[in-house]
Amino acid sequence: MSEPLITRVAPSPTGDPHVGTGYMALFNYCLARTTGGRFILRIEDTDQTRYQEDSERQIMESIRWLGLPYDEGPDVGGPNGPYRQSERTDIYRAHMQTLLDNGNAYRCFCSAERLEEMRHAQRARKMPPGYDGLCRGLLPEAIEAKLAEGVPYVGRLRVPKDRTVTFVDELRGKVEIAGKEIDDQVLMKSDGFPTYHLANVVDDHLMEVNEVVRAEEWITSTPKHVLLYEAFGWKAPRFRHMPLLRNQDKSKISKRKNPTSLLWYRDHGYLPEALVNFLGLMGYTGPDDNEIFDLPQMLADFDTKRMSTSGPVFDIEKLGWLNGEYIRALSEDDLADRILEHYAHRARIGAEPDAARDGPLQRWIFEQGGFGNDQVRAFVRETVPLIQTRIKTLDEYGPLTRCYFIDELGPLDPEELVPKKRDLDATKAALVAARERVEALMIFDTPSIEAALREVGEAIEWKPRELFQAVRVAVTGSAVSPPLFESMALIGRERTLERLAAAGN
RNA sequence: GCCCCUAUCGUCCAGCCUGGUCCAGGACAUCGGCCUUUCAAGCCGAAAACACGGGUUCAAAUCCCGUUGGGGGUACCA
């Protein structure tokens, strides 16, 4: 193949770990792995105003959860650390000085207010906004004076306005932007922290990154980066801009219109391998019509030629289908483990048991002595065959299996209980008959229960489906449930008879 | 506004580079049927798209130009 690619994913710890970060991590990971290169995680925490305490830890955890381990990063180290930009300020300062010295950058003493006014005026005159170059030609004496006065300043890139900057995007081909369209970007803020542009270029170079794979939103600032590489006398990496994930309305994916947190997907019972597969379907195709491929498969036939450029709408419906596919592909033992793990995870993160989502499962498990309890494990394991084709996320397990985990069903809906064309009294009589017959069973297992109920149906001249509906609602509390006879066996003789009696009253 | 990216079913992707095999193929969702103790799952089937206009060519979803649409950028945020 090609040369080993050193790639990186460089999120900012400004909130929940984002699906977009997962998306970029996936492709960076594939590029590095399939070329025998390295994959780096770098934390871009240069904006102290947006920094969020827990974010970095969650980012690292989420990337690992997805199964995309990085070779270098804040918590694993590496030869070119530190991997947290806030710990590299000396490096940026030194590089800023280099640029100041070689004339590719200059000090700008303009205040935020002046810049604000300037932009206002530009907009009013329908001029493209951008720094007007006031400080660009400041004489050395003037600079010394300002410095002596202690006026705060920033470092700006001195963009050559009279030429065109060109770079090749690996996905889109040649991109050209006229120098006059490029703003004299701030590289070093007055607080001593670098902006993205400076830090990014310096770090990518120092960390030996040779292919920058990032989101499309960066494409217009790439010329600034190209100029920076030139200013330092460095070889620029290759650039590959991936399309942006979109909301239904095609705008850049956002929290308001989609769950964007990787944590959300984990907490709601999505399997990491399904999410990775789904992300792998965005702007990428496998070698054939097959859309179900896990990471190892994706790596096995990964080809950058099949990456595309148009922004995919993030369709959570399709993710749900894929998740269901992965759930169904699991062995019953594995699925039982995943379910247990999921509810253990929900307990660990302190999620309040949610009746609609968790059902009574969490509480029941707790009462039975915790997740490690063998009886609990065995019981959950027994339910798996009944629900495996019926859940799309692990989260759906709780509500679906509610009837197995509680003692009192609560009030039944007569609309559901009574079959069409029959009345309440007849239904109650039928349930009493069913109860009597079932009670007489010597062996309380699935085939016996089924045979017994069919007998009852014939005796009272009800169609099987009518009787089964009434019994289903009486025993499970709902007209929609896992298979009836198996469920009755699982619920057990005692509780089943109680429920039939209660409904028949 | 200006700059950049982009354009095939509602959605995700094939096909486009190397024009004809495309009255456009697969998947999700939708609808219908089968199976069936409900719901699922599974199986079968239906409906559903080349943004528009000019070229080039015997022939264009495929090549060229333009228009329109969508997105992104335009910060001492990343």
Coordinates of C-alpha atoms (C1' of nucleotides) in Angstrom, one line a residue:
Chain A
M1 CA 0.0 0.0 0.0
S2 CA 1.0 3.6 0.5
E3 CA 3.3 5.0 3.1
P4 CA 2.3 4.6 6.8
L5 CA -0.1 7.3 7.6
I6 CA 0.1 9.2 10.9
T7 CA -3.3 10.5 11.6
R8 CA -5.1 12.1 14.5
V9 CA -8.4 13.1 15.9
A10 CA -8.3 16.4 17.8
P11 CA -11.4 17.2 19.7
S12 CA -12.0 20.1 22.1
P13 CA -13.1 19.3 25.6
T14 CA -16.0 21.7 25.4
G15 CA -18.9 19.3 26.2
D16 CA -20.2 15.8 25.7
P17 CA -18.1 13.7 23.3
H18 CA -19.6 14.2 19.9
V19 CA -20.7 11.7 17.3
G20 CA -18.7 13.8 14.8
T21 CA -15.6 13.1 16.8
G22 CA -16.4 9.4 16.7
Y23 CA -16.9 9.7 13.0
M24 CA -13.6 11.4 12.4
A25 CA -11.9 9.0 14.8
L26 CA -13.2 6.1 12.8
F27 CA -11.7 7.2 9.5
N28 CA -8.5 8.4 11.0
Y29 CA -8.2 5.1 12.7
C30 CA -8.9 3.2 9.4
L31 CA -6.3 5.2 7.5
A32 CA -3.6 4.7 10.1
R33 CA -4.3 1.0 10.7
T34 CA -4.5 0.0 7.1
T35 CA -1.2 1.7 6.2
G36 CA 0.7 0.5 9.2
G37 CA 0.8 4.0 10.6
R38 CA -0.2 5.5 13.9
F39 CA -3.4 7.0 15.3
I40 CA -3.1 9.9 17.7
L41 CA -5.6 11.6 20.1
R42 CA -4.8 15.2 20.8
I43 CA -6.9 17.3 23.1
E44 CA -7.3 20.9 21.8
D45 CA -8.1 22.8 24.9
T46 CA -6.8 26.2 24.0
D47 CA -10.1 28.0 24.7
Q48 CA -10.2 28.3 28.4
T49 CA -13.6 29.9 28.2
R50 CA -15.3 26.9 26.8
Y51 CA -13.4 24.3 28.7
Q52 CA -15.5 21.7 30.5
E53 CA -14.1 19.7 33.3
D54 CA -15.2 16.1 32.6
S55 CA -15.2 16.4 28.9
E56 CA -11.7 15.1 28.2
R57 CA -12.1 12.0 30.3
Q58 CA -15.4 11.3 28.5
I59 CA -13.9 11.8 25.1
M60 CA -11.2 9.2 25.8
E61 CA -13.7 6.8 27.3
S62 CA -16.0 7.1 24.4
I63 CA -13.3 6.6 21.8
R64 CA -12.3 3.4 23.6
W65 CA -15.9 2.4 23.9
L66 CA -16.2 2.6 20.2
G67 CA -13.2 0.3 19.9
L68 CA -10.8 2.8 18.3
P69 CA -7.8 2.8 20.6
Y70 CA -5.2 5.4 19.8
D71 CA -1.5 4.8 19.9
E72 CA -0.6 8.2 21.4
G73 CA -2.6 10.4 23.6
P74 CA -2.8 12.2 26.9
D75 CA -3.4 9.1 28.9
V76 CA -1.2 6.7 27.0
G77 CA 1.8 9.0 26.3
G78 CA 3.9 8.8 23.2
P79 CA 7.1 10.1 21.8
N80 CA 5.8 13.6 20.8
G81 CA 3.8 14.6 23.8
P82 CA 2.4 16.2 25.7
Y83 CA -0.9 15.6 23.9
R84 CA -2.9 18.2 25.6
Q85 CA -2.4 21.6 24.0
S86 CA -2.7 23.5 27.3
E87 CA 0.5 21.8 28.3
R88 CA 2.3 23.0 25.2
T89 CA 2.0 26.8 25.5
D90 CA 5.8 27.2 25.6
I91 CA 6.1 25.5 22.3
Y92 CA 3.5 27.7 20.7
R93 CA 5.1 30.8 22.1
A94 CA 8.5 29.9 20.7
H95 CA 7.0 29.2 17.3
M96 CA 5.1 32.5 17.4
Q97 CA 8.4 34.2 18.0
T98 CA 9.8 32.5 15.0
L99 CA 7.1 33.9 12.9
L100 CA 7.4 37.4 14.3
D101 CA 11.1 37.2 13.7
N102 CA 10.9 36.0 10.1
G103 CA 8.2 38.6 9.3
N104 CA 5.4 36.1 8.6
A105 CA 3.4 37.4 11.5
Y106 CA 3.0 40.7 13.3
R107 CA 1.8 42.1 16.6
C108 CA -1.7 43.6 16.6
F109 CA -2.6 46.0 19.4
C110 CA -6.2 46.5 18.2
S111 CA -8.8 46.2 21.0
A112 CA -11.7 43.9 20.8
E113 CA -14.0 47.0 20.6
R114 CA -12.2 48.4 17.7
L115 CA -12.4 45.1 15.8
E116 CA -16.1 44.9 16.6
E117 CA -16.7 48.4 15.2
M118 CA -14.6 47.7 12.2
R119 CA -16.6 44.7 11.3
H120 CA -19.8 46.6 11.8
A121 CA -18.7 49.2 9.4
Q122 CA -17.6 46.7 6.9
R123 CA -21.0 44.9 7.1
A124 CA -22.8 48.2 6.7
R125 CA -20.8 49.0 3.6
K126 CA -21.4 45.5 2.4
M127 CA -17.7 44.8 2.4
P128 CA -16.4 41.4 3.3
P129 CA -15.4 41.4 6.9
G130 CA -11.8 40.9 7.8
Y131 CA -8.9 42.6 9.6
D132 CA -8.2 45.9 7.9
G133 CA -4.4 45.7 8.5
L134 CA -4.1 48.7 10.8
C135 CA -1.2 47.1 12.7
R136 CA 0.3 45.4 9.8
G137 CA 2.7 48.1 9.0
L138 CA 3.5 49.3 12.5
L139 CA 7.0 50.7 12.8
P140 CA 9.4 49.1 15.2
E141 CA 9.4 52.2 17.4
A142 CA 5.6 52.2 17.6
I143 CA 5.6 48.6 18.6
E144 CA 8.2 49.2 21.3
A145 CA 6.1 52.1 22.6
K146 CA 3.0 50.0 22.8
L147 CA 4.9 47.2 24.4
A148 CA 6.3 49.6 27.0
E149 CA 2.8 50.9 27.7
G150 CA 1.7 47.3 28.3
V151 CA -1.0 47.4 25.7
P152 CA -2.2 43.8 25.2
Y153 CA -1.7 42.3 21.7
V154 CA -2.2 39.3 19.6
G155 CA -0.1 37.7 16.9
R156 CA -1.5 37.8 13.4
L157 CA -0.5 35.9 10.3
R158 CA 0.8 38.2 7.6
V159 CA -1.1 36.9 4.6
P160 CA 0.3 37.7 1.2
K161 CA -2.8 39.3 -0.4
D162 CA -1.5 39.2 -4.0
R163 CA -1.3 35.5 -4.6
T164 CA -3.5 32.4 -4.7
V165 CA -3.0 29.7 -2.2
T166 CA -3.6 26.2 -3.5
F167 CA -3.8 22.8 -1.9
V168 CA -5.0 19.4 -2.9
D169 CA -7.8 17.9 -1.0
E170 CA -7.5 14.1 -1.2
L171 CA -11.3 13.7 -1.7
R172 CA -12.1 16.8 -3.8
G173 CA -9.0 17.6 -5.7
K174 CA -7.4 21.0 -6.1
V175 CA -8.8 23.9 -4.0
E176 CA -7.7 27.4 -4.7
I177 CA -8.4 30.5 -2.6
A178 CA -7.2 34.0 -3.4
G179 CA -4.9 35.6 -0.9
K180 CA -7.2 38.6 -0.6
E181 CA -9.9 36.3 0.7
I182 CA -7.8 35.1 3.5
D183 CA -7.9 37.1 6.7
D184 CA -4.9 38.0 8.7
Q185 CA -5.8 35.3 11.2
V186 CA -5.0 35.7 14.9
L187 CA -2.5 33.0 15.8
M188 CA -1.8 33.9 19.4
K189 CA -4.4 35.3 21.6
S190 CA -3.7 38.1 24.1
D191 CA -4.1 35.5 27.0
G192 CA -1.1 33.7 25.7
F193 CA -2.9 30.8 24.3
P194 CA -2.6 30.0 20.6
T195 CA -5.7 29.8 18.4
Y196 CA -6.6 26.6 16.7
H197 CA -4.7 27.5 13.5
L198 CA -1.3 27.9 15.1
A199 CA -1.6 25.1 17.6
N200 CA -2.9 22.7 15.0
V201 CA -0.2 23.3 12.5
V202 CA 2.6 23.2 15.0
D203 CA 1.3 20.1 16.6
D204 CA 0.6 18.2 13.4
H205 CA 4.1 18.9 12.3
L206 CA 5.8 18.1 15.6
M207 CA 3.7 14.9 16.0
E208 CA 4.6 13.9 12.5
V209 CA 1.1 13.8 11.2
N210 CA 1.2 13.3 7.5
E211 CA -2.4 13.2 6.6
V212 CA -4.9 15.5 8.2
V213 CA -8.4 14.0 8.1
R214 CA -10.9 16.3 9.5
A215 CA -14.4 17.7 8.9
E216 CA -15.3 19.8 5.9
E217 CA -15.9 22.9 8.0
W218 CA -12.1 23.3 8.0
I219 CA -11.7 23.5 4.3
T220 CA -11.8 27.3 4.0
S221 CA -9.2 27.7 6.7
T222 CA -6.8 25.2 5.2
P223 CA -5.1 27.9 3.1
K224 CA -4.1 29.6 6.3
H225 CA -2.6 26.4 7.5
V226 CA -0.8 26.0 4.2
L227 CA 0.7 29.5 4.6
L228 CA 1.8 28.6 8.1
Y229 CA 3.6 25.4 7.0
E230 CA 5.4 27.6 4.4
A231 CA 6.2 30.3 6.9
F232 CA 7.9 27.6 9.1
G233 CA 9.6 26.0 6.2
W234 CA 7.8 22.7 6.8
K235 CA 6.3 20.2 4.4
A236 CA 2.6 20.3 4.7
P237 CA 0.7 17.1 5.3
R238 CA -2.0 15.9 2.9
F239 CA -5.5 17.0 3.6
R240 CA -8.7 15.1 3.4
H241 CA -11.9 16.8 4.4
M242 CA -14.8 14.5 5.2
P243 CA -18.3 15.6 4.7
L244 CA -20.2 17.0 7.7
L245 CA -22.9 14.8 9.4
R246 CA -26.3 16.5 9.0
N247 CA -29.6 16.9 10.7
Q248 CA -32.8 16.0 8.8
D249 CA -32.9 19.5 7.5
K250 CA -29.4 19.2 6.1
S251 CA -27.8 21.6 8.5
K252 CA -24.7 20.6 10.4
I253 CA -25.6 18.0 13.0
S254 CA -26.6 19.6 16.2
K255 CA -27.7 18.8 19.7
R256 CA -31.0 20.4 19.3
K257 CA -32.1 18.3 16.4
N258 CA -30.3 15.0 17.1
P259 CA -28.7 13.1 20.0
T260 CA -25.1 14.1 19.3
S261 CA -23.4 12.7 22.4
L262 CA -21.6 9.4 22.2
L263 CA -22.5 8.9 25.8
W264 CA -26.2 9.1 24.9
Y265 CA -25.9 6.2 22.5
R266 CA -24.1 4.1 25.1
D267 CA -26.6 5.0 27.8
H268 CA -29.5 4.1 25.6
G269 CA -28.4 0.7 24.7
Y270 CA -26.7 1.1 21.4
L271 CA -23.9 -1.3 20.7
P272 CA -20.6 0.3 19.9
E273 CA -20.0 -2.0 17.0
A274 CA -23.4 -1.0 15.5
L275 CA -22.6 2.7 15.9
V276 CA -19.2 2.2 14.3
N277 CA -20.8 0.3 11.4
F278 CA -23.4 3.0 11.0
L279 CA -20.8 5.8 11.0
G280 CA -18.9 3.7 8.5
L281 CA -21.9 3.9 6.2
M282 CA -21.8 7.7 6.2
G283 CA -19.9 8.9 3.1
Y284 CA -18.4 5.5 2.6
T285 CA -19.3 2.2 1.0
G286 CA -18.0 -1.3 1.4
P287 CA -16.8 -3.3 -1.6
D288 CA -20.2 -4.8 -2.3
D289 CA -23.9 -4.3 -1.5
N290 CA -23.4 -5.6 2.1
E291 CA -24.0 -2.8 4.5
I292 CA -23.4 -4.8 7.7
F293 CA -19.7 -4.8 8.4
D294 CA -17.9 -4.5 11.8
L295 CA -14.6 -2.8 12.3
P296 CA -12.4 -5.7 11.4
Q297 CA -14.3 -6.3 8.2
M298 CA -14.1 -2.6 7.4
L299 CA -10.4 -2.6 7.9
A300 CA -9.9 -5.7 5.9
D301 CA -11.2 -4.1 2.7
F302 CA -10.8 -0.4 3.5
D303 CA -10.3 1.7 0.4
T304 CA -10.1 5.5 0.3
K305 CA -11.5 5.4 -3.2
R306 CA -14.9 4.6 -1.8
M307 CA -15.0 7.7 0.4
S308 CA -17.4 10.3 -0.8
T309 CA -18.0 14.0 -0.3
S310 CA -21.7 14.9 0.1
G311 CA -23.0 15.5 3.6
P312 CA -25.0 12.5 4.9
V313 CA -28.1 13.0 7.0
F314 CA -27.7 11.1 10.3
D315 CA -30.7 8.8 10.3
I316 CA -31.2 7.3 13.7
E317 CA -33.9 5.0 12.3
K318 CA -31.3 3.2 10.3
L319 CA -28.9 3.1 13.2
G320 CA -31.7 1.4 15.2
W321 CA -32.2 -1.2 12.5
L322 CA -28.4 -1.9 12.4
N323 CA -28.4 -2.1 16.2
G324 CA -31.1 -4.7 16.0
E325 CA -29.1 -6.6 13.4
Y326 CA -26.1 -6.7 15.8
I327 CA -28.3 -7.8 18.7
R328 CA -29.7 -10.6 16.7
A329 CA -26.3 -11.7 15.6
L330 CA -25.2 -12.1 19.2
S331 CA -25.2 -15.5 20.8
E332 CA -27.9 -15.8 23.5
D333 CA -25.2 -15.9 26.2
D334 CA -23.5 -12.8 24.9
L335 CA -26.8 -10.9 24.6
A336 CA -27.6 -11.8 28.2
D337 CA -24.2 -10.4 29.2
R338 CA -24.7 -7.3 27.3
I339 CA -28.1 -6.7 28.9
L340 CA -26.7 -7.2 32.3
E341 CA -23.7 -5.0 31.6
H342 CA -26.0 -2.3 30.2
Y343 CA -28.2 -2.2 33.3
A344 CA -25.1 -2.3 35.5
H345 CA -23.8 0.6 33.5
R346 CA -27.0 2.5 34.0
A347 CA -26.9 1.9 37.7
R348 CA -23.2 2.9 37.8
I349 CA -23.8 6.3 36.1
G350 CA -26.5 6.8 38.7
A351 CA -29.4 6.9 36.2
E352 CA -32.7 7.1 38.0
P353 CA -34.6 4.0 37.1
D354 CA -37.0 5.1 34.5
A355 CA -40.2 3.0 34.5
A356 CA -40.8 3.5 30.8
R357 CA -37.2 2.7 29.9
D358 CA -35.8 0.4 32.5
G359 CA -39.0 -1.3 33.5
P360 CA -38.7 -2.7 37.0
L361 CA -35.6 -4.6 36.0
Q362 CA -33.1 -2.4 37.8
R363 CA -34.9 -2.5 41.1
W364 CA -35.5 -6.2 40.8
I365 CA -31.9 -6.9 40.1
F366 CA -31.0 -4.8 43.1
E367 CA -33.4 -6.7 45.3
Q368 CA -32.0 -10.0 44.2
G369 CA -28.6 -9.1 45.3
G370 CA -26.9 -7.3 42.5
F371 CA -25.7 -8.0 39.0
G372 CA -23.3 -10.6 39.9
N373 CA -25.9 -12.8 41.5
D374 CA -26.0 -16.2 39.6
Q375 CA -29.8 -16.4 39.9
V376 CA -30.2 -13.0 38.3
R377 CA -27.9 -13.9 35.5
A378 CA -29.7 -17.2 35.0
F379 CA -33.1 -15.6 34.9
V380 CA -32.1 -12.9 32.5
R381 CA -30.4 -15.6 30.4
E382 CA -33.7 -17.5 30.2
T383 CA -35.6 -14.4 28.9
V384 CA -33.2 -13.8 26.1
P385 CA -34.6 -16.3 23.5
L386 CA -38.0 -14.6 24.0
I387 CA -36.8 -11.1 23.3
Q388 CA -33.8 -11.3 21.0
T389 CA -35.8 -10.6 17.9
R390 CA -37.9 -8.0 19.6
I391 CA -35.5 -5.4 20.8
K392 CA -33.5 -2.9 18.8
T393 CA -31.7 -1.4 21.7
L394 CA -30.6 -2.9 25.0
D395 CA -32.8 -0.2 26.6
E396 CA -35.9 -1.9 25.3
Y397 CA -35.3 -5.0 27.3
G398 CA -36.7 -3.5 30.6
P399 CA -40.1 -2.5 29.4
L400 CA -40.6 -5.6 27.2
T401 CA -39.8 -7.9 30.1
R402 CA -41.7 -6.0 32.7
C403 CA -44.2 -8.8 33.3
Y404 CA -41.4 -11.2 34.4
F405 CA -40.0 -8.9 37.0
I406 CA -42.9 -7.7 39.0
D407 CA -45.5 -9.3 41.2
E408 CA -48.5 -6.9 40.7
L409 CA -49.5 -6.2 37.2
G410 CA -51.7 -3.3 38.1
P411 CA -55.1 -2.5 36.4
L412 CA -55.7 -4.1 33.0
D413 CA -57.2 -2.3 30.0
P414 CA -60.5 -3.9 29.3
E415 CA -60.2 -2.8 25.7
E416 CA -57.2 -5.0 25.4
L417 CA -58.5 -7.8 27.6
V418 CA -61.8 -8.4 25.9
P419 CA -61.5 -9.8 22.4
K420 CA -63.6 -8.2 19.7
K421 CA -67.2 -9.6 19.5
R422 CA -67.0 -10.9 23.1
D423 CA -68.0 -9.2 26.3
L424 CA -66.4 -8.8 29.7
D425 CA -68.4 -11.4 31.5
A426 CA -67.7 -14.1 28.9
T427 CA -64.0 -13.1 29.0
K428 CA -63.9 -13.5 32.7
A429 CA -65.6 -16.8 32.5
A430 CA -63.0 -17.9 29.9
L431 CA -60.2 -16.8 32.1
V432 CA -61.6 -18.7 35.0
A433 CA -61.9 -21.8 32.8
A434 CA -58.3 -21.3 31.7
R435 CA -57.1 -20.9 35.2
E436 CA -58.8 -24.1 36.4
R437 CA -57.3 -26.1 33.5
V438 CA -53.8 -24.6 34.0
E439 CA -54.0 -25.2 37.7
A440 CA -54.5 -28.9 37.1
L441 CA -51.4 -29.2 35.1
M442 CA -48.9 -31.7 36.5
I443 CA -46.0 -30.2 34.5
F444 CA -45.9 -26.5 34.1
D445 CA -43.9 -26.1 30.9
T446 CA -44.4 -24.5 27.5
P447 CA -45.9 -27.5 25.6
S448 CA -48.2 -28.4 28.5
I449 CA -49.5 -24.9 28.8
E450 CA -50.2 -24.6 25.1
A451 CA -52.0 -27.9 25.0
A452 CA -54.1 -27.0 28.0
L453 CA -55.1 -23.6 26.7
R454 CA -56.1 -25.1 23.3
E455 CA -58.3 -27.5 25.1
V456 CA -60.0 -24.8 27.0
G457 CA -60.5 -22.9 23.7
E458 CA -62.2 -25.8 22.2
A459 CA -64.4 -26.5 25.2
I460 CA -65.8 -23.0 25.4
E461 CA -65.8 -22.6 21.6
W462 CA -63.4 -19.7 21.4
K463 CA -61.0 -19.3 18.6
P464 CA -57.4 -19.8 19.9
R465 CA -56.5 -16.3 19.1
E466 CA -59.4 -14.9 21.1
L467 CA -58.6 -17.0 24.2
F468 CA -54.8 -16.3 23.8
Q469 CA -55.4 -12.6 23.7
A470 CA -57.4 -12.6 26.9
V471 CA -54.9 -14.8 28.6
R472 CA -52.0 -12.7 27.3
V473 CA -53.4 -9.5 28.6
A474 CA -54.3 -11.2 31.9
V475 CA -50.9 -12.7 32.4
T476 CA -48.5 -10.1 30.8
G477 CA -50.6 -7.0 31.2
S478 CA -50.4 -6.1 27.6
A479 CA -51.7 -7.2 24.2
V480 CA -48.2 -7.0 22.9
S481 CA -45.7 -9.3 24.6
P482 CA -43.1 -12.0 24.1
P483 CA -44.5 -15.5 23.3
L484 CA -47.3 -16.3 25.6
F485 CA -46.7 -19.9 26.7
E486 CA -43.0 -19.4 27.2
S487 CA -43.8 -16.3 29.2
M488 CA -46.2 -18.2 31.4
A489 CA -43.7 -20.8 32.1
L490 CA -41.1 -18.2 33.0
I491 CA -43.5 -16.3 35.2
G492 CA -44.2 -19.5 37.0
R493 CA -47.3 -21.4 38.1
E494 CA -47.9 -19.4 41.2
R495 CA -47.9 -15.9 39.7
T496 CA -49.6 -17.0 36.5
L497 CA -52.6 -18.5 38.5
E498 CA -52.8 -15.4 40.6
R499 CA -52.9 -13.2 37.5
L500 CA -55.6 -15.3 35.8
A501 CA -57.6 -15.3 39.0
A502 CA -57.3 -11.5 39.3
A503 CA -58.4 -10.9 35.8
G504 CA -61.2 -13.4 36.0
N505 CA -62.8 -11.6 39.0
Chain B
rG1 C1' -23.1 40.0 0.8
rC2 C1' -18.4 37.5 -0.3
rC3 C1' -15.5 32.9 -0.5
rC4 C1' -15.3 27.6 -0.6
rC5 C1' -17.7 22.7 -0.9
rU6 C1' -21.7 20.0 -2.8
rA7 C1' -26.1 18.0 -6.0
rU8 C1' -29.2 10.1 -8.0
rC9 C1' -35.5 7.4 -4.5
rG10 C1' -38.1 10.7 2.1
rU11 C1' -33.0 8.9 4.0
rC12 C1' -27.9 6.2 3.5
rC13 C1' -25.2 4.5 -0.6
rA14 C1' -24.0 2.0 -5.9
rG15 C1' -23.6 3.7 -11.1
rC16 C1' -20.2 8.8 -13.2
rC17 C1' -13.3 8.7 -13.7
rU18 C1' -13.0 4.6 -18.6
rG19 C1' -20.5 7.9 -22.3
rG20 C1' -24.3 2.9 -24.9
rU21 C1' -25.2 -3.3 -20.9
rC22 C1' -29.6 2.2 -16.6
rC23 C1' -37.2 3.0 -18.9
rA24 C1' -31.0 3.6 -12.9
rG25 C1' -29.2 -1.2 -8.5
rG26 C1' -29.0 -2.2 -3.0
rA27 C1' -30.3 -0.8 2.1
rC28 C1' -33.4 1.9 6.0
rA29 C1' -38.2 3.8 6.4
rU30 C1' -43.3 3.3 4.1
rC31 C1' -47.3 0.2 2.0
rG32 C1' -49.2 -4.8 0.7
rG33 C1' -48.9 -10.2 1.2
rC34 C1' -47.1 -14.9 3.5
rC35 C1' -45.9 -17.1 8.2
rU36 C1' -48.3 -16.8 13.0
rU37 C1' -51.0 -17.2 19.9
rU38 C1' -49.9 -10.9 20.0
rC39 C1' -45.7 -8.1 18.7
rA40 C1' -41.3 -8.8 16.4
rA41 C1' -38.0 -11.5 13.3
rG42 C1' -38.0 -13.9 8.6
rC43 C1' -39.6 -14.4 3.5
rC44 C1' -42.1 -12.3 -1.0
rG45 C1' -43.8 -8.0 -3.5
rA46 C1' -45.1 -2.6 -4.4
rA47 C1' -44.3 2.5 -4.5
rA48 C1' -40.2 5.9 -4.7
rA49 C1' -34.8 9.5 -7.6
rC50 C1' -30.7 11.0 -12.2
rA51 C1' -32.3 19.5 -9.5
rC52 C1' -33.0 22.7 -14.0
rG53 C1' -31.3 24.8 -18.8
rG54 C1' -28.0 24.8 -22.6
rG55 C1' -24.2 22.4 -25.2
rU56 C1' -20.7 18.0 -27.0
rU57 C1' -22.1 13.2 -29.2
rC58 C1' -25.1 8.5 -33.4
rA59 C1' -25.9 8.1 -27.9
rA60 C1' -25.4 11.5 -21.3
rA61 C1' -27.2 9.9 -14.7
rU62 C1' -22.3 9.7 -16.8
rC63 C1' -18.3 14.9 -20.4
rC64 C1' -18.5 20.7 -20.7
rC65 C1' -20.9 25.5 -19.4
rG66 C1' -24.6 28.1 -16.9
rU67 C1' -28.6 28.5 -13.4
rU68 C1' -30.9 27.0 -9.1
rG69 C1' -30.9 24.5 -4.6
rG70 C1' -28.3 22.7 -0.1
rG71 C1' -24.2 23.1 3.2
rG72 C1' -19.9 25.3 5.4
rG73 C1' -16.8 29.5 6.3
rU74 C1' -16.5 34.6 7.0
rA75 C1' -14.2 35.2 15.7
rC76 C1' -8.6 36.9 20.4
rC77 C1' -14.4 29.2 19.0
rA78 C1' -12.7 25.0 17.6

